[in-house]
mmCIF file of C-alpha atoms and ligand atoms in Angstrom:
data_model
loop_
_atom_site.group_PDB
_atom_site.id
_atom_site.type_symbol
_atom_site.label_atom_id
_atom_site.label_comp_id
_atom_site.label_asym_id
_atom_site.label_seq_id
_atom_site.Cartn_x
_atom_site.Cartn_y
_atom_site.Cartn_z
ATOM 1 C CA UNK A 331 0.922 -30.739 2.019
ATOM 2 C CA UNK A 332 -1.550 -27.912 3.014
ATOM 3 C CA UNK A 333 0.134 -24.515 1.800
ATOM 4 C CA UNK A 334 -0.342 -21.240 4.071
ATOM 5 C CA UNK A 335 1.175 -18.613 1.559
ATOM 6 C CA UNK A 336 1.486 -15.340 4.005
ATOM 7 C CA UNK A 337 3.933 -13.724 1.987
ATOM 8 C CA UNK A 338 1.913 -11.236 0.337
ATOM 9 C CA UNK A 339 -1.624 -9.886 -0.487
ATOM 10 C CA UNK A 340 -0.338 -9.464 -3.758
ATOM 11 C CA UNK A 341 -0.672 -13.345 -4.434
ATOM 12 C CA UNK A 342 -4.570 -13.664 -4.305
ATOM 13 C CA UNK A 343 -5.914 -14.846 -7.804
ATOM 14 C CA UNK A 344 -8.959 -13.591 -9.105
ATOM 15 C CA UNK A 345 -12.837 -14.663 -8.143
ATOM 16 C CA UNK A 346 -14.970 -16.622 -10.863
ATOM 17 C CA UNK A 347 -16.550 -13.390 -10.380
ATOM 18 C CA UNK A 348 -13.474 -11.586 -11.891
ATOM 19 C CA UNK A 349 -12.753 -14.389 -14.467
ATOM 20 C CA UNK A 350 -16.117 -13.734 -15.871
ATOM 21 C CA UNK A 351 -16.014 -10.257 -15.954
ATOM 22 C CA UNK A 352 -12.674 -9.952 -17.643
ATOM 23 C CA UNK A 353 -14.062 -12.468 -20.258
ATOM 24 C CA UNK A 354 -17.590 -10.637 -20.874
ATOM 25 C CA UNK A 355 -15.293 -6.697 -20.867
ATOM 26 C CA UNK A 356 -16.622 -4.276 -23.329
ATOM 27 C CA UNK A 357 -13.523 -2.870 -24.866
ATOM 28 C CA UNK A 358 -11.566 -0.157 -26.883
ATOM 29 C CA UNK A 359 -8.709 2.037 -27.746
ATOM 30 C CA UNK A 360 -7.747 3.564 -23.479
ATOM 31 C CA UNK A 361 -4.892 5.942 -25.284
ATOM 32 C CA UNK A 362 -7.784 7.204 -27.687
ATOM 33 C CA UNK A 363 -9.805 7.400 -23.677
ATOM 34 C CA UNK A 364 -12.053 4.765 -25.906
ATOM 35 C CA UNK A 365 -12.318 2.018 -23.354
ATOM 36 C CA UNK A 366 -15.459 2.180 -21.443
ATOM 37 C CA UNK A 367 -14.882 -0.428 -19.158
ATOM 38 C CA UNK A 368 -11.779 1.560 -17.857
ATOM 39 C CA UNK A 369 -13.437 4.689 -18.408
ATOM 40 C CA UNK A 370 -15.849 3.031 -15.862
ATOM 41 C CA UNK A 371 -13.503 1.714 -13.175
ATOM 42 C CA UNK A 372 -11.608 5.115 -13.055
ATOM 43 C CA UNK A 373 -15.410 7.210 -12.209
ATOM 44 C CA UNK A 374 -15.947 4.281 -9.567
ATOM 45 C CA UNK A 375 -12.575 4.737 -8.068
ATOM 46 C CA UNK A 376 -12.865 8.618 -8.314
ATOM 47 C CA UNK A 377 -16.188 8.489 -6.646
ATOM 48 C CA UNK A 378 -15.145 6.198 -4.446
ATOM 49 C CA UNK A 379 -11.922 8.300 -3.019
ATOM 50 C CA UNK A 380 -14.101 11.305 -3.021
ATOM 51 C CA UNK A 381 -11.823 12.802 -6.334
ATOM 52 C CA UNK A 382 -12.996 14.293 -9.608
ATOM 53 C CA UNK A 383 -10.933 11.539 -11.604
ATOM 54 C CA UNK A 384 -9.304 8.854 -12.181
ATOM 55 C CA UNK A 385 -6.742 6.841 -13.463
ATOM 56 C CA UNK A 386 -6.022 3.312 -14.366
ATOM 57 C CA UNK A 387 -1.996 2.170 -14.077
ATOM 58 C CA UNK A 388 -0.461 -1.217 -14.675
ATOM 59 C CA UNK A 389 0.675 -1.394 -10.305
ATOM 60 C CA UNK A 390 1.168 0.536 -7.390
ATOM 61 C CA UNK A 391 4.924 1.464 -8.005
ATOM 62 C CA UNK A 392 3.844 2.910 -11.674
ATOM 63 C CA UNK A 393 0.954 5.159 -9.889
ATOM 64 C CA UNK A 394 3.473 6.914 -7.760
ATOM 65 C CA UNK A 395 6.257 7.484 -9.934
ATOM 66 C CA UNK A 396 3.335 9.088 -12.167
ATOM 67 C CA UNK A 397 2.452 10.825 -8.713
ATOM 68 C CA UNK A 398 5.410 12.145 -8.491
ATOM 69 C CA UNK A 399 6.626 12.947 -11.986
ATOM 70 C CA UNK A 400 3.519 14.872 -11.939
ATOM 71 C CA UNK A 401 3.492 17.056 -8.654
ATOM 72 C CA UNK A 402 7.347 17.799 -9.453
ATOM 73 C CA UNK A 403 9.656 19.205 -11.402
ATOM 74 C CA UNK A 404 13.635 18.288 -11.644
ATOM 75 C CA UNK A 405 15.382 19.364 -8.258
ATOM 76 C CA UNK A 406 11.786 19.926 -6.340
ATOM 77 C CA UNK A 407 12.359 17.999 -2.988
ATOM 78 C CA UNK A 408 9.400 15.268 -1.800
ATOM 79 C CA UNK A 409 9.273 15.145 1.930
ATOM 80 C CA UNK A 410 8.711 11.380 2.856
ATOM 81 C CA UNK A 411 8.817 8.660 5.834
ATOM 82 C CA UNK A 412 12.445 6.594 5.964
ATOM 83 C CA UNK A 413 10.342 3.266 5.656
ATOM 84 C CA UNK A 414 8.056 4.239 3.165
ATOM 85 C CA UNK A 415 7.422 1.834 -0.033
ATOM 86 C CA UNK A 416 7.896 4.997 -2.363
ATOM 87 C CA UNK A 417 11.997 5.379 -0.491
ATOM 88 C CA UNK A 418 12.460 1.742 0.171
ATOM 89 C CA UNK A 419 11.212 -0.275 -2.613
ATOM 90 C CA UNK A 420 10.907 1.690 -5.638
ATOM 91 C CA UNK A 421 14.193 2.320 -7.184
ATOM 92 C CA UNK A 422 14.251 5.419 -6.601
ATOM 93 C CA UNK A 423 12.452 6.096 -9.387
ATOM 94 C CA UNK A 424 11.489 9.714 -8.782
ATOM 95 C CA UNK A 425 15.313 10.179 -8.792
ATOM 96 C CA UNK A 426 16.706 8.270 -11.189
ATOM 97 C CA UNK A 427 13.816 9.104 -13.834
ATOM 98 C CA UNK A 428 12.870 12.753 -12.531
ATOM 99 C CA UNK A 429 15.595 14.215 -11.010
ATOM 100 C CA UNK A 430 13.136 14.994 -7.664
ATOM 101 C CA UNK A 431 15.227 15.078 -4.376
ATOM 102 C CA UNK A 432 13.458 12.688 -1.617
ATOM 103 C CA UNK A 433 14.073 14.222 1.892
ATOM 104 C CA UNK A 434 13.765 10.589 4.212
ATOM 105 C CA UNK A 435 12.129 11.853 7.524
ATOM 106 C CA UNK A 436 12.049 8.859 10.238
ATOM 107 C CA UNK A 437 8.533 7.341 10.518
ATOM 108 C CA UNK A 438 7.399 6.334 13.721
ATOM 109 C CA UNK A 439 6.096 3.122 14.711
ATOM 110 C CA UNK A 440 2.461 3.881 13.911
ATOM 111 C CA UNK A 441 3.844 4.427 9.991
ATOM 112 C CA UNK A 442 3.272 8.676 11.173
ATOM 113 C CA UNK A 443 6.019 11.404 10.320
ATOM 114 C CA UNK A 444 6.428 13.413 13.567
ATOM 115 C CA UNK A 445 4.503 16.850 13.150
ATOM 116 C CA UNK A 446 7.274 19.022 14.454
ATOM 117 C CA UNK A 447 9.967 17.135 12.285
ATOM 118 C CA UNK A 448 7.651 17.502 9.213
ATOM 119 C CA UNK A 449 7.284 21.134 9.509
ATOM 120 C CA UNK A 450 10.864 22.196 10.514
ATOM 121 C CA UNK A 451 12.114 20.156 7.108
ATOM 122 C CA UNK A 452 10.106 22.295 5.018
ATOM 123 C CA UNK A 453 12.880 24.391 3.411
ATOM 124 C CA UNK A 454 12.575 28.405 3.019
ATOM 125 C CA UNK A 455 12.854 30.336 0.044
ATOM 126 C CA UNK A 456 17.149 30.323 -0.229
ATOM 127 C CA UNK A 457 19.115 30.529 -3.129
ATOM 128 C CA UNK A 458 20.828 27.214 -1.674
ATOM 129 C CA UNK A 459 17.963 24.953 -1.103
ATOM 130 C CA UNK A 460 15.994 22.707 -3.545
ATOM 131 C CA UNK A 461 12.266 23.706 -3.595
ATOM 132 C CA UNK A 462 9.921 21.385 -1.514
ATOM 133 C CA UNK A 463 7.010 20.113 -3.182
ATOM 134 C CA UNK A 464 5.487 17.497 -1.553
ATOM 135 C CA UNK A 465 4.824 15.862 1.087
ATOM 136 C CA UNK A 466 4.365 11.828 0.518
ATOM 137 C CA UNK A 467 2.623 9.651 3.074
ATOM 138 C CA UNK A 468 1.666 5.752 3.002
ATOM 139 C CA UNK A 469 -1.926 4.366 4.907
ATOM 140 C CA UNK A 470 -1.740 1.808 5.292
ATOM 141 C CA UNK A 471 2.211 1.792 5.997
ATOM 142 C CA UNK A 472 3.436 -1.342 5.324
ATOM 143 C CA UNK A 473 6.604 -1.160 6.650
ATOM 144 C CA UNK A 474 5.263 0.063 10.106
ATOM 145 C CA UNK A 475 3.079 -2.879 11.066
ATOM 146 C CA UNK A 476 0.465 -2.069 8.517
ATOM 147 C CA UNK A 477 -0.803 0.779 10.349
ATOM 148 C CA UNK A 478 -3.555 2.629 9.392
ATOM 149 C CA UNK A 479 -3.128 6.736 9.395
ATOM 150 C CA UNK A 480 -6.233 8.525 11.017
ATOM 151 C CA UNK A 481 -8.353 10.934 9.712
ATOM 152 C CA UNK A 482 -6.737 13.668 12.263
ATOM 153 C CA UNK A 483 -3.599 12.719 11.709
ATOM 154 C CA UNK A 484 -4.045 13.676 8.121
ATOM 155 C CA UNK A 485 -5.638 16.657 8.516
ATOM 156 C CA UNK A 486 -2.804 17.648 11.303
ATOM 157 C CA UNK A 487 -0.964 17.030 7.444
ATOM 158 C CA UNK A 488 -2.901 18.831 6.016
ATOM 159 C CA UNK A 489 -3.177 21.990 7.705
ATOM 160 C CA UNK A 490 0.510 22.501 7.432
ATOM 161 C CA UNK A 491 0.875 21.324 3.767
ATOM 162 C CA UNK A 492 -2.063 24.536 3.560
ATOM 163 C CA UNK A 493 0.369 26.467 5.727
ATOM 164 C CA UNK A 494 3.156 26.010 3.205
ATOM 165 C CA UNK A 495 1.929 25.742 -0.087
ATOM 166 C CA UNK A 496 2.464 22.124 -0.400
ATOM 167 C CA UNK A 497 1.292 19.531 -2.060
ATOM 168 C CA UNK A 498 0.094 16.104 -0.424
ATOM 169 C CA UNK A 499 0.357 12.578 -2.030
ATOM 170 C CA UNK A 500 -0.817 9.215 -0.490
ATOM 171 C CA UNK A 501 0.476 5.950 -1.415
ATOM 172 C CA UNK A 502 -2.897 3.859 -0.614
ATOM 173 C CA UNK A 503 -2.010 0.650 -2.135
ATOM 174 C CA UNK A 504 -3.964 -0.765 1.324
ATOM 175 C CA UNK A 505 -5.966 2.217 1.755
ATOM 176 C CA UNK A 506 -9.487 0.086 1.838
ATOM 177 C CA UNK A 507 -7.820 -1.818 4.949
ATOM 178 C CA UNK A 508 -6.839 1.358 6.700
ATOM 179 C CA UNK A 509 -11.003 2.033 6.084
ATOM 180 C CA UNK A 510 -12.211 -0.412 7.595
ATOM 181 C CA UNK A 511 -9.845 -0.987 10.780
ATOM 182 C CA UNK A 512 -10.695 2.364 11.162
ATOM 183 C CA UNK A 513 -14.192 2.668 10.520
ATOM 184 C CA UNK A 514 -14.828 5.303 8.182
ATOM 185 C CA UNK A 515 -14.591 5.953 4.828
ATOM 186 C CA UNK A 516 -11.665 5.774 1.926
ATOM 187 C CA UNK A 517 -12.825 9.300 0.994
ATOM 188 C CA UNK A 518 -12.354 10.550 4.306
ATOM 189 C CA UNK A 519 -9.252 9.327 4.549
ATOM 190 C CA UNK A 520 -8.103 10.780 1.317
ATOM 191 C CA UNK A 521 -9.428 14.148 2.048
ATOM 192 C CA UNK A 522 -6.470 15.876 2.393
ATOM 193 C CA UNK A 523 -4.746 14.147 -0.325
ATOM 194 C CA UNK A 524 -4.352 16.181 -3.887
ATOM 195 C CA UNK A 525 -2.885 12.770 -5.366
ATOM 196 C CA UNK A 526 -3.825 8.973 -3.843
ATOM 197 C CA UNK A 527 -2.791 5.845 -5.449
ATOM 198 C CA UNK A 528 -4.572 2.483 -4.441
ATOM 199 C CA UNK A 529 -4.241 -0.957 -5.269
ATOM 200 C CA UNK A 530 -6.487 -3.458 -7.733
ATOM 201 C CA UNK A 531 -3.849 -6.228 -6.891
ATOM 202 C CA UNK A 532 -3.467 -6.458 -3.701
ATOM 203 C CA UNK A 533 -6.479 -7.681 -0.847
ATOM 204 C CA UNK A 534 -8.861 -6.568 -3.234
ATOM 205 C CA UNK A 535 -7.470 -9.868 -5.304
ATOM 206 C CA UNK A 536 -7.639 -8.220 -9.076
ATOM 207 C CA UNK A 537 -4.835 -9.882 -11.304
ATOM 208 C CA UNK A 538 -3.348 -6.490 -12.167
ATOM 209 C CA UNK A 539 -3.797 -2.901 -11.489
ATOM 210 C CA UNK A 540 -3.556 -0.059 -9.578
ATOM 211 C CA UNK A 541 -5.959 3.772 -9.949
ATOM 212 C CA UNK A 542 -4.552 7.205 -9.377
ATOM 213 C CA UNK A 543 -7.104 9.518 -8.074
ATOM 214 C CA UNK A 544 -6.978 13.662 -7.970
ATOM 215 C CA UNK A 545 -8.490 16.493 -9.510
ATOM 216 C CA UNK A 546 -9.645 16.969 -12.950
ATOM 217 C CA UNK A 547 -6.571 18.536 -14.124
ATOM 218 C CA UNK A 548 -4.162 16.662 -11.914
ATOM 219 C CA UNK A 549 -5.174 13.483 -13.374
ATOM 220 C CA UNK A 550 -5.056 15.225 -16.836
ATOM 221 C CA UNK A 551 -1.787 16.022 -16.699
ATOM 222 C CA UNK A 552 -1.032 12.541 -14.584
ATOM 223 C CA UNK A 553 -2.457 11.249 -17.672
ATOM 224 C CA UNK A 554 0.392 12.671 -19.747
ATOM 225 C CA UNK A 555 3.136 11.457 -17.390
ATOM 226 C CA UNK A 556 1.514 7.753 -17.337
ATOM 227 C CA UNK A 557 2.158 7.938 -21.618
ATOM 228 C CA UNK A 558 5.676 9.148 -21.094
ATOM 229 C CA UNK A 559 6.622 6.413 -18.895
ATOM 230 C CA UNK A 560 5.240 3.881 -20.972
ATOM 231 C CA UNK A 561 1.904 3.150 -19.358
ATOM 232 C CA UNK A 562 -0.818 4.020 -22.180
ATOM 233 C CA UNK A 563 -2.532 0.812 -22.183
ATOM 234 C CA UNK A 564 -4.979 -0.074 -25.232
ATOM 235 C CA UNK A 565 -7.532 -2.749 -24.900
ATOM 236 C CA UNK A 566 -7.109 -2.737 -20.987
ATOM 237 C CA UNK A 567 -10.514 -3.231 -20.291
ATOM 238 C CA UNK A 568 -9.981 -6.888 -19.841
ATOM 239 C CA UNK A 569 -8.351 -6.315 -17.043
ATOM 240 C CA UNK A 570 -10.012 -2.818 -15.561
ATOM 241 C CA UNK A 571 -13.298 -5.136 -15.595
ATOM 242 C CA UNK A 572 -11.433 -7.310 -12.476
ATOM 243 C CA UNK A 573 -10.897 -4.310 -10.647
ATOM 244 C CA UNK A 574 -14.834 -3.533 -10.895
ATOM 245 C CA UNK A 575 -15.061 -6.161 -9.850
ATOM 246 C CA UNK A 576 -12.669 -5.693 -6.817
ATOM 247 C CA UNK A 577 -14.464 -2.226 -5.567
ATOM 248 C CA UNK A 578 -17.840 -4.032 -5.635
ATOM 249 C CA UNK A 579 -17.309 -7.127 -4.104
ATOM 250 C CA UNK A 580 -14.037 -7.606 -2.060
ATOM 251 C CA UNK A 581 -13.724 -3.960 -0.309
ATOM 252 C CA UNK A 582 -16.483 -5.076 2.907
ATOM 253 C CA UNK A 583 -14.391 -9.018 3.260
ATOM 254 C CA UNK A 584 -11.260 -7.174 4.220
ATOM 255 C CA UNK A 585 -12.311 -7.290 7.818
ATOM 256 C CA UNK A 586 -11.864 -11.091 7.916
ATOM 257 C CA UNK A 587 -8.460 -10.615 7.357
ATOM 258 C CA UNK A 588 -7.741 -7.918 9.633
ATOM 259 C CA UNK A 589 -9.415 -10.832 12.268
ATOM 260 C CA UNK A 590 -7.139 -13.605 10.990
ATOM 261 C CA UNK A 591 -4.110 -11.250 11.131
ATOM 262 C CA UNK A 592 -4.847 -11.021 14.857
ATOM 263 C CA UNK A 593 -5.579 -13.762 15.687
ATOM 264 C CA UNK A 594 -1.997 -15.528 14.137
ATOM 265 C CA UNK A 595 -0.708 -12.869 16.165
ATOM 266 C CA UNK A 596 -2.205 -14.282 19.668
ATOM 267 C CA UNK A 597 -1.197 -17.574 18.879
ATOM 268 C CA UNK A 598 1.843 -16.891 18.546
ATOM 269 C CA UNK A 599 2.139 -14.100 20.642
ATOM 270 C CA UNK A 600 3.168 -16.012 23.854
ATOM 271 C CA UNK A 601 6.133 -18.280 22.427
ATOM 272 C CA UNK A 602 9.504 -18.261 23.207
ATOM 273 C CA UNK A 603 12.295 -16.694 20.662
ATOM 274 C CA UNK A 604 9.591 -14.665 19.531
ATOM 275 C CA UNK A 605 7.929 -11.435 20.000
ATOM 276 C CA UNK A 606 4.611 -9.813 18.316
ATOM 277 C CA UNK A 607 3.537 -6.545 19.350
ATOM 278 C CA UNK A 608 -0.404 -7.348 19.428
ATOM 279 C CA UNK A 609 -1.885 -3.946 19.949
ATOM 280 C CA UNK A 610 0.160 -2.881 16.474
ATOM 281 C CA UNK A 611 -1.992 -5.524 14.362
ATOM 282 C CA UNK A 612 -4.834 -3.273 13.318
ATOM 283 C CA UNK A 613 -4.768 -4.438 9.846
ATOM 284 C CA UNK A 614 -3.669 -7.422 7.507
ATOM 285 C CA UNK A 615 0.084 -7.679 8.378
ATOM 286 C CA UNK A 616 1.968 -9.522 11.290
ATOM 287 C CA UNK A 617 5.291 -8.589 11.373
ATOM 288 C CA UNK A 618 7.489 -11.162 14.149
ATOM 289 C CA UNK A 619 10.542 -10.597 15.572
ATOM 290 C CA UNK A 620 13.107 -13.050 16.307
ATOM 291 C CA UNK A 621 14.830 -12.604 20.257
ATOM 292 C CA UNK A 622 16.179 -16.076 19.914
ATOM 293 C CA UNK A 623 19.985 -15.189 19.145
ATOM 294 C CA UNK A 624 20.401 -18.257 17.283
ATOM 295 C CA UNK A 625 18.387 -17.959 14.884
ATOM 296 C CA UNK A 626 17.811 -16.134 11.936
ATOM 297 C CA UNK A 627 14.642 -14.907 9.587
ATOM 298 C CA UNK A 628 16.321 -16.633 6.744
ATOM 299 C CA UNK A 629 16.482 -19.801 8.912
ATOM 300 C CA UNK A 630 13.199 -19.378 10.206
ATOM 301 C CA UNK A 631 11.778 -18.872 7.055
ATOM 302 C CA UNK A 632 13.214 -22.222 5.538
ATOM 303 C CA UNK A 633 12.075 -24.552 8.445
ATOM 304 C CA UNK A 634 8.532 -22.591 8.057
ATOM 305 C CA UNK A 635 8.798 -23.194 4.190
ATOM 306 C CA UNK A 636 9.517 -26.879 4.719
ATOM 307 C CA UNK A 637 5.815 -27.216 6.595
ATOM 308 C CA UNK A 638 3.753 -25.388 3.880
ATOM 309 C CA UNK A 639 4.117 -22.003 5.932
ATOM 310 C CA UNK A 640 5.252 -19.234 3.421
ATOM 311 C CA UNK A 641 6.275 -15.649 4.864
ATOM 312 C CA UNK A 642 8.853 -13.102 4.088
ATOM 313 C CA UNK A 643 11.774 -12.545 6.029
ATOM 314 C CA UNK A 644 11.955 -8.718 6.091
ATOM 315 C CA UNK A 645 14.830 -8.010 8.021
ATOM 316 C CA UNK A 646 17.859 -10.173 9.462
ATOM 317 C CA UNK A 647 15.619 -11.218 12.783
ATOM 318 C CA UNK A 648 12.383 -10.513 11.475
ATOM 319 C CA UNK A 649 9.420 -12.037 9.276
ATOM 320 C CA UNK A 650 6.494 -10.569 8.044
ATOM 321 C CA UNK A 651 3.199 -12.743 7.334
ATOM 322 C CA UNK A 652 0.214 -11.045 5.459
ATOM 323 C CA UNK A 653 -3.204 -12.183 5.927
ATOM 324 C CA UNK A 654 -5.675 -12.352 2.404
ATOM 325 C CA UNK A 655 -8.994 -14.222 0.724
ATOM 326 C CA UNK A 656 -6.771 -17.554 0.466
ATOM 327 C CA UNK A 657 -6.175 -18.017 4.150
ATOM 328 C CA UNK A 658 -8.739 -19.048 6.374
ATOM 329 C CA UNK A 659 -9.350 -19.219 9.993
ATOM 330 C CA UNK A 660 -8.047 -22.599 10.437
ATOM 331 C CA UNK A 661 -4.995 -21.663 8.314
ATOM 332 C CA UNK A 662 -4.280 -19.161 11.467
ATOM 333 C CA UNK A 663 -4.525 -21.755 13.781
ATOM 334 C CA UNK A 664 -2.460 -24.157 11.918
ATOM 335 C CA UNK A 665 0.584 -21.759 10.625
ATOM 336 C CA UNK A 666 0.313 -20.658 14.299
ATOM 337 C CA UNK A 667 0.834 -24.350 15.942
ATOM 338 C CA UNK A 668 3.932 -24.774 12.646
ATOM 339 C CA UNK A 669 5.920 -21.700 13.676
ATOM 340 C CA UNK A 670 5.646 -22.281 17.166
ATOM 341 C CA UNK A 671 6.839 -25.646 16.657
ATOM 342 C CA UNK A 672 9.508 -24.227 14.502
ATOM 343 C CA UNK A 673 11.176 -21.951 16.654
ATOM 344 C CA UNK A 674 11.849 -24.578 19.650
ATOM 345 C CA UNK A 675 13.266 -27.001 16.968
HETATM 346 N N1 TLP B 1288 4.289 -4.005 -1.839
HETATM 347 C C1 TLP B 1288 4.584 -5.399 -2.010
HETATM 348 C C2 TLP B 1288 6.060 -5.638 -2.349
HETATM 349 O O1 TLP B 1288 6.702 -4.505 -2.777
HETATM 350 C C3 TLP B 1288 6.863 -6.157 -1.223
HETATM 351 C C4 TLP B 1288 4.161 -6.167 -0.791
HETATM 352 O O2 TLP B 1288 4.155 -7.394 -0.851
HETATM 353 O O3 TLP B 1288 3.781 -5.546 0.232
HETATM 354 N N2 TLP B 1288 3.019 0.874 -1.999
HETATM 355 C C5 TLP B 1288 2.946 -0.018 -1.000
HETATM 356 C C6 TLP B 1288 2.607 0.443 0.373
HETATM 357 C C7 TLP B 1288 3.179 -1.382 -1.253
HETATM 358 O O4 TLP B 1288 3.133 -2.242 -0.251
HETATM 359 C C8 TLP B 1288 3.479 -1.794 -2.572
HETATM 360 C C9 TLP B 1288 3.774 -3.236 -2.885
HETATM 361 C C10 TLP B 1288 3.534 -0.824 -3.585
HETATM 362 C C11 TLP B 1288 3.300 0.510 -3.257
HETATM 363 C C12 TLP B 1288 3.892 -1.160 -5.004
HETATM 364 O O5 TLP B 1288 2.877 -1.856 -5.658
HETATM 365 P P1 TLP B 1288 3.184 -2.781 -6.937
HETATM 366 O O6 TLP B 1288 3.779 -4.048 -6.434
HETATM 367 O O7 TLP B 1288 1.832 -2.962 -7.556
HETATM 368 O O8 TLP B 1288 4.109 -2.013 -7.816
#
């Protein structure tokens, strides 16, 4: 049976290209700052984000706990979207390991945090009130569509972190996909940002890996914070050579899936029991809602399952598909034809 797997980005497998690499890597001692094939992919990935440094972590949940752990102290309070990964889907690390207070703000649509709401939720100096930090924001934000966040939007960010004496941290796990629906560069976008974390593992289809990028002695003391949670690696060069790999060769493809991503989303845009809000797919994720009332995501998901068609439900009446190297045009066309088919069944 032909298999369209749209749960995740996160499945891709490494390229030959990869494989090869990972088997050729130059290696040493990373906790001695030994290995140069790391030592490599974290200058590329600073350069890259338009930072001083970098710094290799085993995935995108340890790079912002580090984040975190590193821009706060116990009781500091992180300002951050209601449907970011960081609240949602981490464990609430920050808390449970660091004692740092998360202030949810609700994100809008476009994966934004309302200026206004932002500012006012920045707390004054008063005896009563934890300290805030940080402000955390997610591009592109998953949970919102996949949206990317602009360049003005971030310096509109900016300008009152500057105001306040804050700090700024981006969660970029898909920050090469907010680049190139938007046109410009990951640097740009990451401007503003004292901390950014982006993904190896994801579209960019390394097996394992995320990078931390900041200043010199951000990342120096980040550094610190990745030993104390257990993420020193050693010989890690085996796998930092993959994620060369990744920021050389997989970065300018992730267009093609922004254009498959749309174009699931027009063929299924149309059907009844569903509904797809086109203009929202800028990037690599198709989130569908179910209006049928008889049916559920979980349901959904099985009958889809049962015709090779693989996506996550992410909410009782709604699915989310993710587009990646694996899945081809046709693949569009055909998981488009299976869920329509599915839903009048
Ligand atoms: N997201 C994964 C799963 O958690 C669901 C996915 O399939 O989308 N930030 C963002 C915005 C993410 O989407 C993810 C992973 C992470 C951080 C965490 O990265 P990992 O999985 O490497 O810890």
């Amino acid at each position: 049976m032909r298999i369209v797997d749209l749960r995740s980005d996160t499945i891709t497998r490494p390229t030959p290209a990869m494989r090869r690499a990972m088997a050729e890597a130059e290696v040493g001692d990373d906790v001695f700052g030994e290995d140069p094939t790391i030592n490599r992919l974290e200058e590329m990935a600073a350069n890259r984000l338009g930072k001083e440094a970098g710094l290799f972590v085993a995935s995108g949940t340890m790079g912002n706990l580090v984040c975190l752990l590193t821009h706060c102290g116990r009781g500091d309070e992180v300002l951050l979207g209601d449907a970011s990964h960081t609240f949602l889907y981490e464990q609430g690390g920050s808390a449970g390991l660091g004692g740092i207070h998360p202030r949810p703000l609700g994100n809008q649509p476009d994966g934004t945090l309302e200026l206004d709401h932002l500012e006012a939720a920045i707390r004054p100096d008063n005896i009563h009130f934890p300290r805030t930090r940080l402000i955390v924001l997610e591009n592109t934000h998953n949970r919102c569509s996949g949206s990317p966040l602009t360049p003005d939007y971030m310096k509109d960010v900016g300008d009152i972190a500057r105001r306040h004496g804050l700090r700024i941290h981006v969660d970029g796990a898909r920050i090469f996909n907010a680049a190139a629906a938007l046109g410009v560069t990951a640097s740009h976008l990451a401007s503003e940002a004292d901390s950014v974390m982006f993904c190896l593992s994801k579209g960019l289809a390394a097996p394992v890996g995320s990078v931390v990028c900041g200043s010199r002695d951000f990342i120096k003391e980040a550094r610190r914070t990745r030993k104390l949670v257990g993420g020193g690696m050693r010989q890690a060069g085996v796998i930092a050579a993959a994620g060369i790999v990744a920021l050389t060769e997989m970065i300018d493809r992730l267009k093609d899936d922004h254009e498959n991503a749309r174009r699931l989303g027009e063929g299924i845009a149309e059907t009844k029991g569903l509904s797809v809000d086109l203009p929202r797919i800028q990037t690599n994720m198709i989130y569908i809602n179910i209006t049928r009332s008889d049916l559920s995501s979980a349901d959904l998901a099985h009958r889809l399952a049962r015709e090779g068609v693989l996506v996550l439900p992410t909410g009782p009446r709604q699915l989310r598909a993710v587009t990646h190297r694996h899945i081809t045009r046709e693949d569009m066309d055909h998981a488009a034809r299976v869920i329509r088919q599915a839903v009048k069944g």
